[in-house]
Coordinates of C-alpha atoms in Angstrom, one line a residue:
M1 CA 7.5 13.9 -14.0
S2 CA 6.1 11.4 -16.8
L3 CA 6.0 7.5 -14.8
R4 CA 6.3 6.2 -18.6
S5 CA 8.8 8.1 -20.3
N6 CA 11.3 8.1 -17.1
L7 CA 10.4 5.2 -15.7
L8 CA 10.1 2.4 -17.4
V9 CA 12.8 0.2 -18.8
P10 CA 12.9 -0.6 -22.6
A11 CA 11.5 -4.4 -22.1
R12 CA 8.5 -2.8 -19.8
R13 CA 8.1 0.1 -22.6
A14 CA 7.4 -2.6 -25.6
A15 CA 4.6 -4.0 -23.1
F16 CA 2.6 -1.1 -24.4
V17 CA 2.1 -2.0 -28.0
L18 CA 1.8 -5.9 -27.2
S19 CA -1.0 -7.5 -28.9
C20 CA -3.6 -8.9 -26.1
A21 CA -3.8 -11.9 -27.3
V22 CA 0.3 -11.9 -26.6
A23 CA -0.4 -10.3 -23.2
L24 CA -2.6 -13.3 -22.7
A25 CA -0.6 -15.7 -23.5
G26 CA 2.1 -14.5 -21.2
S27 CA 0.0 -13.6 -17.6
P28 CA -0.1 -16.1 -14.9
F29 CA -3.9 -14.6 -13.7
G30 CA -5.2 -15.8 -17.0
V31 CA -8.2 -13.5 -18.4
G32 CA -8.8 -13.0 -22.0
C33 CA -8.4 -10.0 -23.8
G34 CA -8.7 -9.1 -27.1
A35 CA -8.2 -8.1 -30.6
G36 CA -5.2 -8.4 -32.3
A37 CA -3.5 -8.1 -35.3
G38 CA -5.3 -9.9 -38.4
P39 CA -3.3 -12.8 -40.3
S40 CA 0.2 -12.3 -41.0
S41 CA 0.5 -13.4 -44.9
A42 CA 3.8 -15.7 -46.7
G43 CA 3.1 -14.0 -49.9
G44 CA 1.3 -10.7 -51.2
D45 CA -2.0 -12.4 -51.9
G46 CA -2.2 -14.5 -48.5
A47 CA -1.5 -17.8 -50.6
L48 CA 0.9 -20.2 -49.0
P49 CA 4.3 -21.1 -51.3
D50 CA 2.6 -23.9 -52.6
G51 CA -0.1 -22.2 -53.6
T52 CA -3.0 -23.4 -50.8
E53 CA -5.1 -20.7 -48.9
P54 CA -3.7 -20.3 -45.4
P55 CA -6.0 -21.6 -42.8
P56 CA -8.4 -19.1 -40.9
A57 CA -6.8 -17.3 -37.8
P58 CA -8.0 -18.6 -34.8
D59 CA -10.3 -15.6 -33.4
T60 CA -9.3 -13.5 -30.9
P61 CA -11.0 -13.8 -27.4
P62 CA -12.7 -10.1 -27.1
C63 CA -11.9 -7.6 -24.6
P64 CA -13.8 -8.3 -21.7
E65 CA -16.7 -5.9 -21.0
A66 CA -17.1 -6.1 -17.2
A67 CA -14.3 -5.5 -14.7
T68 CA -12.9 -8.3 -13.1
S69 CA -12.2 -9.5 -9.7
A70 CA -10.2 -12.5 -8.1
D71 CA -8.7 -13.8 -5.1
L72 CA -4.9 -14.3 -5.5
T73 CA -2.1 -15.7 -3.4
V74 CA 1.7 -15.2 -3.1
E75 CA 3.7 -17.5 -0.6
N76 CA 5.9 -15.4 1.6
A77 CA 8.9 -17.2 3.9
Y78 CA 5.7 -18.5 6.6
G79 CA 2.7 -19.1 4.3
T80 CA 0.2 -18.1 1.8
L81 CA -0.6 -14.3 1.7
E82 CA -3.8 -14.1 0.1
G83 CA -5.4 -10.9 -1.8
T84 CA -7.7 -9.5 -4.5
L85 CA -7.0 -8.0 -7.7
E86 CA -9.2 -5.7 -9.3
V87 CA -9.0 -5.2 -13.2
P88 CA -11.1 -2.7 -15.3
A89 CA -12.5 -3.5 -18.3
G90 CA -11.0 -3.6 -21.8
C91 CA -8.0 -4.8 -22.7
G92 CA -5.0 -2.4 -21.4
P93 CA -2.2 -2.7 -20.6
F94 CA -3.1 -1.0 -17.5
P95 CA -1.4 0.9 -14.9
S96 CA -1.6 -1.1 -11.4
V97 CA -0.7 -0.1 -8.0
V98 CA -0.2 -2.4 -4.9
I99 CA -2.0 -0.9 -2.1
L100 CA 0.2 -1.5 1.5
P101 CA -2.4 -1.3 4.6
G102 CA -1.8 0.6 7.3
S103 CA -1.1 -0.5 11.2
G104 CA -2.9 -3.2 13.5
P105 CA -4.5 -6.2 12.4
T106 CA -6.0 -5.2 9.4
D107 CA -7.7 -7.3 6.3
R108 CA -7.7 -6.2 2.5
D109 CA -10.8 -4.2 2.5
G110 CA -9.1 -2.4 5.4
N111 CA -11.1 -2.9 8.4
Q112 CA -10.5 -4.6 11.7
A113 CA -13.3 -6.4 13.4
A114 CA -11.7 -6.3 16.9
A115 CA -11.4 -2.6 17.0
G116 CA -14.8 -1.9 15.3
V117 CA -13.4 -0.3 12.3
A118 CA -15.6 -1.1 9.3
A119 CA -15.3 1.8 6.5
D120 CA -14.2 -0.6 3.4
T121 CA -11.8 2.0 2.9
Y122 CA -9.0 -0.6 0.6
R123 CA -11.9 -1.9 -1.0
L124 CA -13.5 1.6 -2.1
L125 CA -10.1 3.0 -3.1
A126 CA -9.6 -0.4 -5.1
E127 CA -12.6 0.0 -6.8
G128 CA -12.7 3.5 -7.6
L129 CA -9.3 3.2 -9.2
R130 CA -10.7 0.4 -11.4
D131 CA -13.3 2.6 -12.8
R132 CA -10.8 4.8 -13.3
G133 CA -8.8 2.4 -15.3
I134 CA -6.4 1.0 -13.0
A135 CA -5.6 -2.3 -12.1
S136 CA -4.5 -2.8 -7.8
I137 CA -3.9 -5.8 -5.6
R138 CA -4.9 -5.6 -1.9
Y139 CA -4.5 -8.1 0.8
D140 CA -5.0 -9.0 4.3
K141 CA -1.9 -8.3 6.0
A142 CA 0.0 -11.6 7.4
G143 CA -1.4 -13.0 10.2
I144 CA -5.2 -11.8 9.7
G145 CA -7.8 -13.1 7.4
G146 CA -6.8 -15.3 4.4
S147 CA -3.1 -14.5 5.0
A148 CA -3.4 -16.3 8.7
S149 CA -1.0 -18.9 8.0
A150 CA 1.4 -15.9 6.7
A151 CA 2.9 -14.4 10.0
P152 CA 5.6 -16.1 12.5
R153 CA 4.2 -18.0 14.8
S154 CA 5.2 -15.9 17.4
E155 CA 5.0 -12.3 17.7
Q156 CA 8.4 -12.3 19.5
E157 CA 9.6 -12.9 16.0
M158 CA 7.8 -10.1 14.2
R159 CA 10.0 -7.4 12.7
F160 CA 8.9 -4.2 11.1
E161 CA 10.8 -4.9 7.8
M162 CA 8.1 -8.3 7.1
G163 CA 5.4 -5.8 5.9
A164 CA 7.6 -4.5 3.2
D165 CA 9.0 -7.9 2.2
D166 CA 5.3 -8.8 1.5
A167 CA 4.5 -6.0 -0.5
V168 CA 7.3 -6.4 -2.7
L169 CA 5.9 -10.6 -3.4
W170 CA 2.7 -8.6 -5.0
V171 CA 4.4 -6.1 -6.7
K172 CA 6.5 -9.5 -8.3
A173 CA 3.4 -11.0 -8.9
L174 CA 2.0 -7.9 -10.9
R175 CA 5.1 -7.1 -12.6
G176 CA 5.1 -10.6 -14.4
D177 CA 1.5 -10.0 -15.7
R178 CA 1.6 -8.4 -19.6
R179 CA -1.9 -7.1 -18.3
F180 CA -0.5 -4.2 -16.3
A181 CA 1.9 -1.7 -18.0
T182 CA 3.5 -0.1 -15.0
V183 CA 3.7 -1.0 -11.2
A184 CA 3.4 1.5 -8.3
V185 CA 3.0 1.3 -4.6
I186 CA 0.4 3.0 -2.4
G187 CA 1.1 3.0 1.2
H188 CA -1.6 4.3 3.3
S189 CA -0.8 5.4 7.4
E190 CA 2.1 3.0 8.3
G191 CA 1.8 1.2 4.9
S192 CA 3.4 4.9 3.9
L193 CA 6.7 4.1 5.4
L194 CA 6.5 0.2 4.4
A195 CA 6.1 1.0 0.7
M196 CA 9.1 3.5 0.6
L197 CA 11.0 0.3 1.8
A198 CA 9.6 -1.9 -0.8
A199 CA 10.5 0.7 -2.9
Q200 CA 13.5 0.9 -2.4
A201 CA 13.9 -3.1 -2.7
I202 CA 12.3 -3.3 -6.0
E203 CA 11.7 -0.7 -8.7
V204 CA 8.5 0.8 -9.0
D205 CA 7.2 3.0 -11.3
G206 CA 5.4 5.2 -8.8
Y207 CA 5.0 5.9 -5.1
V208 CA 2.1 7.2 -3.6
S209 CA 1.8 7.8 0.4
I210 CA -1.5 8.6 2.1
A211 CA -1.6 9.6 5.4
G212 CA 1.9 8.4 6.3
A213 CA 4.0 9.8 9.3
G214 CA 6.8 12.2 8.3
R215 CA 8.9 11.4 12.1
P216 CA 10.2 8.4 13.7
I217 CA 7.8 6.1 15.4
G218 CA 9.4 7.0 18.3
E219 CA 8.5 10.8 18.1
V220 CA 5.2 9.9 17.2
L221 CA 4.7 7.8 20.4
R222 CA 5.7 10.5 22.0
D223 CA 3.4 13.2 21.0
Q224 CA 0.8 10.5 21.5
L225 CA 1.5 9.7 24.8
A226 CA 2.3 13.6 26.1
G227 CA -0.8 14.2 27.6
L228 CA -0.4 11.0 30.0
P229 CA 0.1 11.6 33.9
D230 CA 3.4 12.7 34.8
E231 CA 4.7 9.9 36.5
D232 CA 3.5 7.5 33.8
R233 CA 4.8 9.6 30.7
E234 CA 7.9 10.0 32.1
R235 CA 8.3 6.1 33.1
A236 CA 6.8 5.8 29.0
Y237 CA 9.5 8.4 27.6
E238 CA 11.8 6.1 29.5
I239 CA 10.8 2.8 28.0
L240 CA 11.2 4.7 24.7
G241 CA 14.4 5.7 24.8
R242 CA 15.8 2.3 25.5
L243 CA 14.0 1.0 22.7
E244 CA 15.8 3.5 20.0
A245 CA 19.1 2.5 21.4
G246 CA 18.3 -1.6 20.9
E247 CA 17.3 -2.2 24.2
L248 CA 14.7 -4.5 25.3
V249 CA 12.7 -3.6 28.6
E250 CA 11.8 -6.1 31.0
D251 CA 10.4 -4.1 33.9
V252 CA 7.3 -3.0 32.1
P253 CA 4.9 -2.0 34.5
Q254 CA 2.0 -4.3 34.7
T255 CA -1.0 -2.0 33.6
E256 CA -3.2 -2.0 30.3
L257 CA -1.4 0.7 29.1
F258 CA 2.0 0.1 29.0
L259 CA 1.5 -3.7 28.2
S260 CA -0.6 -3.1 25.4
L261 CA 2.1 -0.6 23.8
F262 CA 5.3 -2.1 25.4
R263 CA 4.5 -5.9 26.5
P264 CA 7.4 -7.9 25.6
S265 CA 7.3 -9.5 23.2
V266 CA 6.6 -6.8 21.3
Q267 CA 9.5 -5.1 21.8
P268 CA 11.5 -6.7 19.1
Y269 CA 9.0 -5.2 16.3
I270 CA 9.2 -1.5 18.0
I271 CA 12.8 -1.8 17.8
S272 CA 12.7 -2.9 14.1
W273 CA 10.2 0.1 13.4
M274 CA 11.9 2.7 15.3
K275 CA 15.1 2.1 13.0
H276 CA 13.7 3.9 10.1
D277 CA 12.9 7.8 9.8
P278 CA 10.6 8.3 7.2
A279 CA 11.9 11.2 5.8
V280 CA 15.0 9.3 4.9
E281 CA 13.7 6.9 3.9
L282 CA 11.4 8.8 1.3
A283 CA 15.0 10.3 -0.1
A284 CA 16.2 7.2 -1.5
V285 CA 13.2 6.0 -3.3
K286 CA 14.2 6.7 -7.0
A287 CA 10.4 6.4 -7.8
P288 CA 8.1 9.7 -8.6
V289 CA 6.3 10.4 -5.6
L290 CA 2.9 11.6 -4.5
L291 CA 1.6 12.8 -0.8
L292 CA -2.0 12.9 0.0
Q293 CA -3.2 14.1 3.6
G294 CA -6.1 15.1 4.5
T295 CA -7.1 18.0 6.8
A296 CA -9.4 16.1 9.3
D297 CA -7.5 13.3 10.0
I298 CA -7.5 12.7 13.8
Q299 CA -4.5 10.3 13.4
V300 CA -1.7 12.0 11.5
G301 CA -1.6 15.5 10.7
V302 CA -0.8 18.0 7.9
Q303 CA 2.7 18.6 9.5
E304 CA 3.8 15.2 8.4
A305 CA 2.9 15.0 4.9
E306 CA 4.9 18.3 4.6
R307 CA 8.2 17.2 6.3
L308 CA 7.7 13.8 3.9
A309 CA 7.5 16.6 1.1
G310 CA 10.7 18.4 2.2
A311 CA 12.5 15.3 2.5
R312 CA 11.3 15.1 -1.7
P313 CA 11.1 18.7 -3.5
D314 CA 9.9 17.2 -6.8
A315 CA 7.4 15.9 -4.5
K316 CA 3.5 16.4 -5.2
L317 CA 1.9 17.3 -2.4
V318 CA -1.7 17.6 -2.3
L319 CA -4.0 18.6 0.8
I320 CA -7.5 17.3 0.8
E321 CA -9.8 19.2 2.8
G322 CA -12.6 17.5 4.8
M323 CA -11.0 14.3 4.6
S324 CA -10.5 11.7 7.3
H325 CA -7.6 9.2 8.1
T326 CA -10.1 6.3 6.7
L327 CA -10.4 8.5 3.6
K328 CA -13.4 9.4 3.8
E329 CA -15.2 13.4 4.1
A330 CA -15.2 14.4 8.1
T331 CA -15.5 17.2 10.3
L332 CA -13.5 17.2 13.7
S333 CA -17.2 16.5 15.5
T334 CA -16.8 13.1 17.4
A335 CA -20.0 11.8 15.6
S336 CA -18.5 12.5 12.0
Q337 CA -15.3 11.0 12.8
R338 CA -17.1 8.1 13.8
A339 CA -19.1 7.6 10.8
A340 CA -15.5 7.8 8.8
Y341 CA -14.7 5.1 10.8
T342 CA -17.5 2.5 10.6
D343 CA -20.0 3.1 7.6
P344 CA -18.6 1.5 4.0
S345 CA -20.8 3.5 2.9
L346 CA -19.7 6.8 3.1
P347 CA -17.7 6.8 0.1
V348 CA -13.8 7.8 -0.6
V349 CA -13.0 11.3 -1.8
P350 CA -13.3 11.5 -5.1
R351 CA -10.5 13.9 -5.2
V352 CA -7.7 10.5 -4.0
L353 CA -8.8 8.9 -6.9
E354 CA -8.2 12.3 -8.9
E355 CA -5.2 12.8 -7.9
I356 CA -4.1 9.2 -7.9
G357 CA -5.5 9.0 -12.0
A358 CA -3.4 11.5 -13.0
F359 CA -0.3 10.7 -10.9
L360 CA -0.2 7.2 -12.3
R361 CA -1.2 8.3 -16.4
A362 CA 1.4 11.3 -16.3
E363 CA 3.1 11.9 -19.4

């Protein structure tokens, strides 16, 4: 399916043929790009009506010879979100993407300092796409890093959908820059579902899920907690059922496990998350869909991607052999998985970049 032929509205289709000089004039981010058309003439010989020669046309800035990277901000209801925009060398207009991060206190590069995750997954993904002519924005989640002011002041106020609202702001920022011909969303892990919600809230030219769950979070949590001792498992399942019904649970066992999962302050967020079935949400996305899933992912199984594919028969499902949850090549051994989460020198599996590039440039 063609992103350009089927999805670009006429105004954005016209952006493909705008000169770089015009694109520069409309760009809120102001990086120069070059060679537009030559000067027009009032007469066949270039003379003005009074016979004088027209002044020489101002020089057009040349196309940037190198890729650029710049920090950008947008404002949500609470404060400032900060991200990094990667723009390829040349004039464009380029395909562009918003990279939605996964769960937890994740920064724009895909790392979580407190959890020891230091894979630089999103930085490597963004730079790899940039080198293939695709621009991107990646950003610190609300409450993290440069986006510290962009989260509610208390955990009790957090709602799952806020992550999708933030992504919409970044889509609008890219949509308003004429250097970018199309805008797609790429959601990783938890970001996969958030990207679905964002793609429903604002028009996008493509949707990419990487390692996204295909079932509601309540079902996923039940699988993850199945190995608990019988008494703990039954209590956890009871709490999950009450949360799925929209009920706040006050009598949470005061153990580290239960408080980490079900403390009262996080329950409104979990309840808001449980309302969404990824397969149902994906079916409501109008944009073309690419589903990427690694076979060495110890957090999200292949069956999750297959369920998503079942909800969108027109989607392209790609299973990438030996790819971990962090998009690095790995085996299922503990040492290999540890390296995939902690070694930023390991590259993103090239096929991820190839598949996304081909998808975004599909004719």
